[in-house]
mmCIF file of C-alpha atoms in Angstrom:
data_model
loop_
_atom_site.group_PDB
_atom_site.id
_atom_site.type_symbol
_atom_site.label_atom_id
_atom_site.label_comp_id
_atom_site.label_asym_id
_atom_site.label_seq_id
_atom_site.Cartn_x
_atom_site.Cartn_y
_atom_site.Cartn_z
ATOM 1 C CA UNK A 1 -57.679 -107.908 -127.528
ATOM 2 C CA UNK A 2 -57.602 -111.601 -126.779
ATOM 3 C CA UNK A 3 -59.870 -114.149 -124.754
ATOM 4 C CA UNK A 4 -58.374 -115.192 -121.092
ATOM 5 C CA UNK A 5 -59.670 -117.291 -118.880
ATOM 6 C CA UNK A 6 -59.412 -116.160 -114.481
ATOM 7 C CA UNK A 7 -59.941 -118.485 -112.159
ATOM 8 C CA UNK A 8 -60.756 -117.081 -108.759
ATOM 9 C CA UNK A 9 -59.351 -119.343 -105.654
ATOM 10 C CA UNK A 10 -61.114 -119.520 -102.807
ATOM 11 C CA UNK A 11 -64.735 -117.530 -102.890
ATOM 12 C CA UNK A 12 -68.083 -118.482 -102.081
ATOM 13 C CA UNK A 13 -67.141 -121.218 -99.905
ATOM 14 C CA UNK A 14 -69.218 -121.933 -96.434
ATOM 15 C CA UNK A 15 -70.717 -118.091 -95.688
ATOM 16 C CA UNK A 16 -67.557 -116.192 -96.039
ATOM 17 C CA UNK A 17 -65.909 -114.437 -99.097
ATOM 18 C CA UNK A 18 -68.852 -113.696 -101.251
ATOM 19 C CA UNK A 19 -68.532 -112.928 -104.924
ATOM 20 C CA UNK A 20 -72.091 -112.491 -106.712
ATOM 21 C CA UNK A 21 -71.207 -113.166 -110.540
ATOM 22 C CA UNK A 22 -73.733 -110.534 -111.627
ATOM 23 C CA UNK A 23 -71.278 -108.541 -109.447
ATOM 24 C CA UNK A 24 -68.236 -109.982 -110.687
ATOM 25 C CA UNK A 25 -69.223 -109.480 -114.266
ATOM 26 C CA UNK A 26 -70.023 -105.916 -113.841
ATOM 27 C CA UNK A 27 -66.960 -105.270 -111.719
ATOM 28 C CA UNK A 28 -65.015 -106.580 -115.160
ATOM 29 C CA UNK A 29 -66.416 -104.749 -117.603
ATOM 30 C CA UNK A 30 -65.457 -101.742 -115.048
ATOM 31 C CA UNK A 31 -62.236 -103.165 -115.387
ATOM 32 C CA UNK A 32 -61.678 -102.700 -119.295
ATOM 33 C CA UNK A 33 -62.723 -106.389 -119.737
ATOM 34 C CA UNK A 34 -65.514 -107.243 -122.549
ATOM 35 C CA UNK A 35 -67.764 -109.563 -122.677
ATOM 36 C CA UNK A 36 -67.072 -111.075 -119.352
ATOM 37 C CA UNK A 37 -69.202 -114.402 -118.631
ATOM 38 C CA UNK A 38 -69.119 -116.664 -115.559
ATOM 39 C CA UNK A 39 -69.659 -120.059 -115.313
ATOM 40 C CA UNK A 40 -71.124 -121.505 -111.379
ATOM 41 C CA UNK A 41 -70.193 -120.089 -108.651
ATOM 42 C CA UNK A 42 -66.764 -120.606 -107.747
ATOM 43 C CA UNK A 43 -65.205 -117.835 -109.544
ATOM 44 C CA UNK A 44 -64.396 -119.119 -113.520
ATOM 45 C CA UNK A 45 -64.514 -115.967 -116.161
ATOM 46 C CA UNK A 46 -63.923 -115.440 -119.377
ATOM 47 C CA UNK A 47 -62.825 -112.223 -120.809
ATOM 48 C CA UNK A 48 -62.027 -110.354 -123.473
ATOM 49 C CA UNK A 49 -58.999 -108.358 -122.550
ATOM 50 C CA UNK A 50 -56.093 -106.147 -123.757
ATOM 51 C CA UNK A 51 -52.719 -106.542 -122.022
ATOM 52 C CA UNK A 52 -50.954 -109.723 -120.835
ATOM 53 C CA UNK A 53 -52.324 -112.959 -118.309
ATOM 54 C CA UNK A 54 -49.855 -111.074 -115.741
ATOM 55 C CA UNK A 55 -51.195 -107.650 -116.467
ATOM 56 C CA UNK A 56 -54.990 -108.805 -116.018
ATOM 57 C CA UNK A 57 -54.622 -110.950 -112.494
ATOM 58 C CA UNK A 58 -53.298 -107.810 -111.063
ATOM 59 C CA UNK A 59 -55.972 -105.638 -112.745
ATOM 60 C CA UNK A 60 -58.448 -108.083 -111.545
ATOM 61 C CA UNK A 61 -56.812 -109.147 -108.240
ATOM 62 C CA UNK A 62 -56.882 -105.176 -106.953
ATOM 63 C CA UNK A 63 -60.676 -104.746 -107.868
ATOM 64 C CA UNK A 64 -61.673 -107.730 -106.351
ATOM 65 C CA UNK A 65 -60.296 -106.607 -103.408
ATOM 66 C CA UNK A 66 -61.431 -103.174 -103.642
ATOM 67 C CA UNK A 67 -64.946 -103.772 -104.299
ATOM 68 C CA UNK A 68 -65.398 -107.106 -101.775
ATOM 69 C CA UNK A 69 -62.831 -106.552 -98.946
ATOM 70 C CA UNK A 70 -60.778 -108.987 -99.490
ATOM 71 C CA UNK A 71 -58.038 -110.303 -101.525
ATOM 72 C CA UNK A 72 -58.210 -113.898 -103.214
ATOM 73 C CA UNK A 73 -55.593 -114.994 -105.601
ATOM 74 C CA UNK A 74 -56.798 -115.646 -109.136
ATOM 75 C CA UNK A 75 -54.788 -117.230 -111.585
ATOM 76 C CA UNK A 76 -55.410 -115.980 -115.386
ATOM 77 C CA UNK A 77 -54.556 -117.816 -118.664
ATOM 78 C CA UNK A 78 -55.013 -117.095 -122.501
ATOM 79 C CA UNK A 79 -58.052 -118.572 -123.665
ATOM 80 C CA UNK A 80 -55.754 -119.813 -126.297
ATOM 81 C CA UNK A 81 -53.825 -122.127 -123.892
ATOM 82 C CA UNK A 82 -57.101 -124.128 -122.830
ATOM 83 C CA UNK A 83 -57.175 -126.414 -125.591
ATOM 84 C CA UNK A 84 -54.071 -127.201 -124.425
ATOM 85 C CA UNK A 85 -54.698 -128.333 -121.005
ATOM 86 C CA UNK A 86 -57.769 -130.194 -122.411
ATOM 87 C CA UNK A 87 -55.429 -132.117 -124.405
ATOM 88 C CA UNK A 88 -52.771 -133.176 -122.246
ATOM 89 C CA UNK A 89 -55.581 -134.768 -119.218
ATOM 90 C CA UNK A 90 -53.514 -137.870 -118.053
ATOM 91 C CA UNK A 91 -56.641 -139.058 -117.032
ATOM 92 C CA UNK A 92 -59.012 -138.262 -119.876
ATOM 93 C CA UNK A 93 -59.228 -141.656 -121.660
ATOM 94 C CA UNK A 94 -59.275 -143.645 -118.687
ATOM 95 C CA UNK A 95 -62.190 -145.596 -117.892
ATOM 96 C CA UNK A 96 -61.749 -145.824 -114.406
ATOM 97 C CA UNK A 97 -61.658 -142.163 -113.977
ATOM 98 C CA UNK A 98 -64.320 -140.192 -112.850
ATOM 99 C CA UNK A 99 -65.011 -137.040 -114.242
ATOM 100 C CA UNK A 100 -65.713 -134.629 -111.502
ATOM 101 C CA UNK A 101 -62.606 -136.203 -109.442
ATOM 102 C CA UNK A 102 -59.878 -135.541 -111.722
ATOM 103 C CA UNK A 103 -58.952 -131.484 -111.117
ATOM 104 C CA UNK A 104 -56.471 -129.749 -113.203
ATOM 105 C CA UNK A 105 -54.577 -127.396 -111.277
ATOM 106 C CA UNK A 106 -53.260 -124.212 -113.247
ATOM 107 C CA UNK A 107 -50.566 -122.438 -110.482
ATOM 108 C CA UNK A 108 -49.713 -118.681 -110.678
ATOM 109 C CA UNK A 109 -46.365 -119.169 -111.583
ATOM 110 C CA UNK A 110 -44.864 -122.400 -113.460
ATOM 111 C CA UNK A 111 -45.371 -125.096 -111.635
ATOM 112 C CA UNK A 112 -42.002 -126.700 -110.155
ATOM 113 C CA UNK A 113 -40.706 -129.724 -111.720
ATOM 114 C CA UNK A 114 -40.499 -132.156 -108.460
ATOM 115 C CA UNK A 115 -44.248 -131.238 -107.734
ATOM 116 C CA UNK A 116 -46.223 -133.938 -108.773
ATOM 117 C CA UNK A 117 -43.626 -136.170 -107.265
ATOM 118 C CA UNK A 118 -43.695 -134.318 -104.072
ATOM 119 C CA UNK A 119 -47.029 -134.942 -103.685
ATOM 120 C CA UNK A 120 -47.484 -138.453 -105.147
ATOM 121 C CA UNK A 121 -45.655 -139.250 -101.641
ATOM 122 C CA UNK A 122 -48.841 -137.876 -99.815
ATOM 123 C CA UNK A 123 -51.389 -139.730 -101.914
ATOM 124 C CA UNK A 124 -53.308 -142.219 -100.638
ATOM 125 C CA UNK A 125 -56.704 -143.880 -101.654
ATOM 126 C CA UNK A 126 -55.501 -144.652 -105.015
ATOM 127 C CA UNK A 127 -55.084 -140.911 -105.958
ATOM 128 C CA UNK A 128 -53.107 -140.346 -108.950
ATOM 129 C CA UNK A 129 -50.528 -137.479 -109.959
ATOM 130 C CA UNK A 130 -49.323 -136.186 -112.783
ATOM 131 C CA UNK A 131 -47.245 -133.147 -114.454
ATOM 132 C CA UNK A 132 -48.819 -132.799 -118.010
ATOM 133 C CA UNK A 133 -48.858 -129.585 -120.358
ATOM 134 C CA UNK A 134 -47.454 -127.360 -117.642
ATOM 135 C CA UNK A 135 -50.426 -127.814 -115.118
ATOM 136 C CA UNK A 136 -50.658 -130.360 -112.477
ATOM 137 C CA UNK A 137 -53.306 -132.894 -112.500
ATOM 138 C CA UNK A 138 -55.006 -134.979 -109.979
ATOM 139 C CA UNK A 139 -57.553 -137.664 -110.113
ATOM 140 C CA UNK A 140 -58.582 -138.345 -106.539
ATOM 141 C CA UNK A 141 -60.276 -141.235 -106.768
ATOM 142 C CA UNK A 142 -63.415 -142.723 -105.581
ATOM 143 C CA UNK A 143 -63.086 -141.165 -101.956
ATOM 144 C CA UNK A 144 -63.106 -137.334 -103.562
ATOM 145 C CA UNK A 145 -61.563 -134.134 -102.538
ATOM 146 C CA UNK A 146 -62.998 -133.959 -99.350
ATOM 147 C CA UNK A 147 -61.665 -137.301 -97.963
ATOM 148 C CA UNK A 148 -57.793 -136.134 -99.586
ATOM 149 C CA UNK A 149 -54.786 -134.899 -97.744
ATOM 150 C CA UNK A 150 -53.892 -133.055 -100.856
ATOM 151 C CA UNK A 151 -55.034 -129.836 -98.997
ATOM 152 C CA UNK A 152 -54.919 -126.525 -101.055
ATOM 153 C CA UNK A 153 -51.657 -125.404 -98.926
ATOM 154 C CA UNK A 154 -49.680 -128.492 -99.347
ATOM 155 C CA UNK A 155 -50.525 -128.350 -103.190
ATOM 156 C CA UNK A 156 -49.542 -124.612 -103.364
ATOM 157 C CA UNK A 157 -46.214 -125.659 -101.517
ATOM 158 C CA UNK A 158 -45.400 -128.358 -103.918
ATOM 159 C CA UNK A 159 -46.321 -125.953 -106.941
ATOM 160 C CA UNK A 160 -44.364 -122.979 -105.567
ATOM 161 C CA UNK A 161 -47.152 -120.646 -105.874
ATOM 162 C CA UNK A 162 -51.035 -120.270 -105.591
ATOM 163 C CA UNK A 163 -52.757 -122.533 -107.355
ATOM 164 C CA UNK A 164 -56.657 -123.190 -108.223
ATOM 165 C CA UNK A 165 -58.559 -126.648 -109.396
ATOM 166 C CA UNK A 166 -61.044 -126.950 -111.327
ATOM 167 C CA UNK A 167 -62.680 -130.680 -111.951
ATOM 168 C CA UNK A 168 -62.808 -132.094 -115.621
ATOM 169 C CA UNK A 169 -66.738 -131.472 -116.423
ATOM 170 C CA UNK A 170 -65.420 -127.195 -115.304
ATOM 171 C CA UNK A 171 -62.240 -127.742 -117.615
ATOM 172 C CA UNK A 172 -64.858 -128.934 -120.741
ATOM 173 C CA UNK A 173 -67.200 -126.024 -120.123
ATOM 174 C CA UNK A 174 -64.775 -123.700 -120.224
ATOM 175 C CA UNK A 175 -63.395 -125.303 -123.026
ATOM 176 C CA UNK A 176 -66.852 -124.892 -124.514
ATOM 177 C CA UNK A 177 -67.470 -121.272 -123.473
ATOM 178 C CA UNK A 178 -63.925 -120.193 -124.946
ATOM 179 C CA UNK A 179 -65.197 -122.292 -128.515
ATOM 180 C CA UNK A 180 -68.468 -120.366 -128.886
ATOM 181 C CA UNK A 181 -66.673 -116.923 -128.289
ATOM 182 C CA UNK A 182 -65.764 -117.820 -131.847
#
């Protein structure tokens, strides 16, 4: 059994595609997970798991959608990998960076090699790209996510599969959540 970390794309956004956690945790532990904890609201679990990153999404992905109607893509990693991504942040000793505007962006399947490229010709603003530890990262700036034209679906395209962000202070708790699991 080892620790994973799923990150749901995609849920409890506007009024549409609700996931409770309480919900979500109990719908894990159906699941063969242990010890599943949540962390906000936008769909970050840890777990406990047998089996392989692959092996849980698709657990995961078919009881989602089972139990709430609808399928959302959720990408899965070992909890092992996170220090990983922690360490490789481009943007983590900059000064000029802003915590909650740099995202890492884990994809479902390896990310392609021209991606960050691809998409450093749609930034604008001063956004920054970069390819780092097999994840993609992105520090949007001082204008934020919702002023980008990095939509989800262009970032996905340049990726070459579903992908999911999460900003830097949701990459440290995790980070922090995985550590105390011991």
């Amino acid at each position: 059994m080892q620790t994973f970390v799923a990150l749901m794309r995609g849920i409890n956004v506007g009024s549409t595609r609700k996931v409770p956690m309480a919900e979500l945790r109990a719908l894990c532990a159906k699941a063969g997970c242990k010890h599943p904890e949540t962390y906000i609201q936008s769909g970050n679990l840890i777990v406990d798991a047998e089996g392989d990153a692959a092996e849980l999404r698709s657990r995961l992905e078919k009881a989602v959608a089972k139990r709430f109607g609808f399928a959302v893509d959720i990408v899965v990693r070992a909890g092992s990998d996170w220090e990983g991504y922690v360490a490789t942040n481009p943007f983590a000793h900059d000064a000029d960076a802003i915590p909650k505007m740099v995202h890492l962006y884990l994809s479902r399947d390896p990310v392609k090699s021209g991606a960050a490229q691809e998409l450093k010709q749609k930034a604008q603003n001063r956004e920054r790209i970069s390819l780092a530890g097999g994840a993609l990262w992105i520090d949007y700036g001082v204008n934020g996510v919702g002023k980008s034209k990095l939509t989800p679906l262009l970032i996905d395209k340049a990726c070459g599969s579903p992908t999911t962000g999460r900003n830097w202070n949701s990459v440290l708790k995790i980070r922090e959540m995985i550590e105390a699991r011991g």
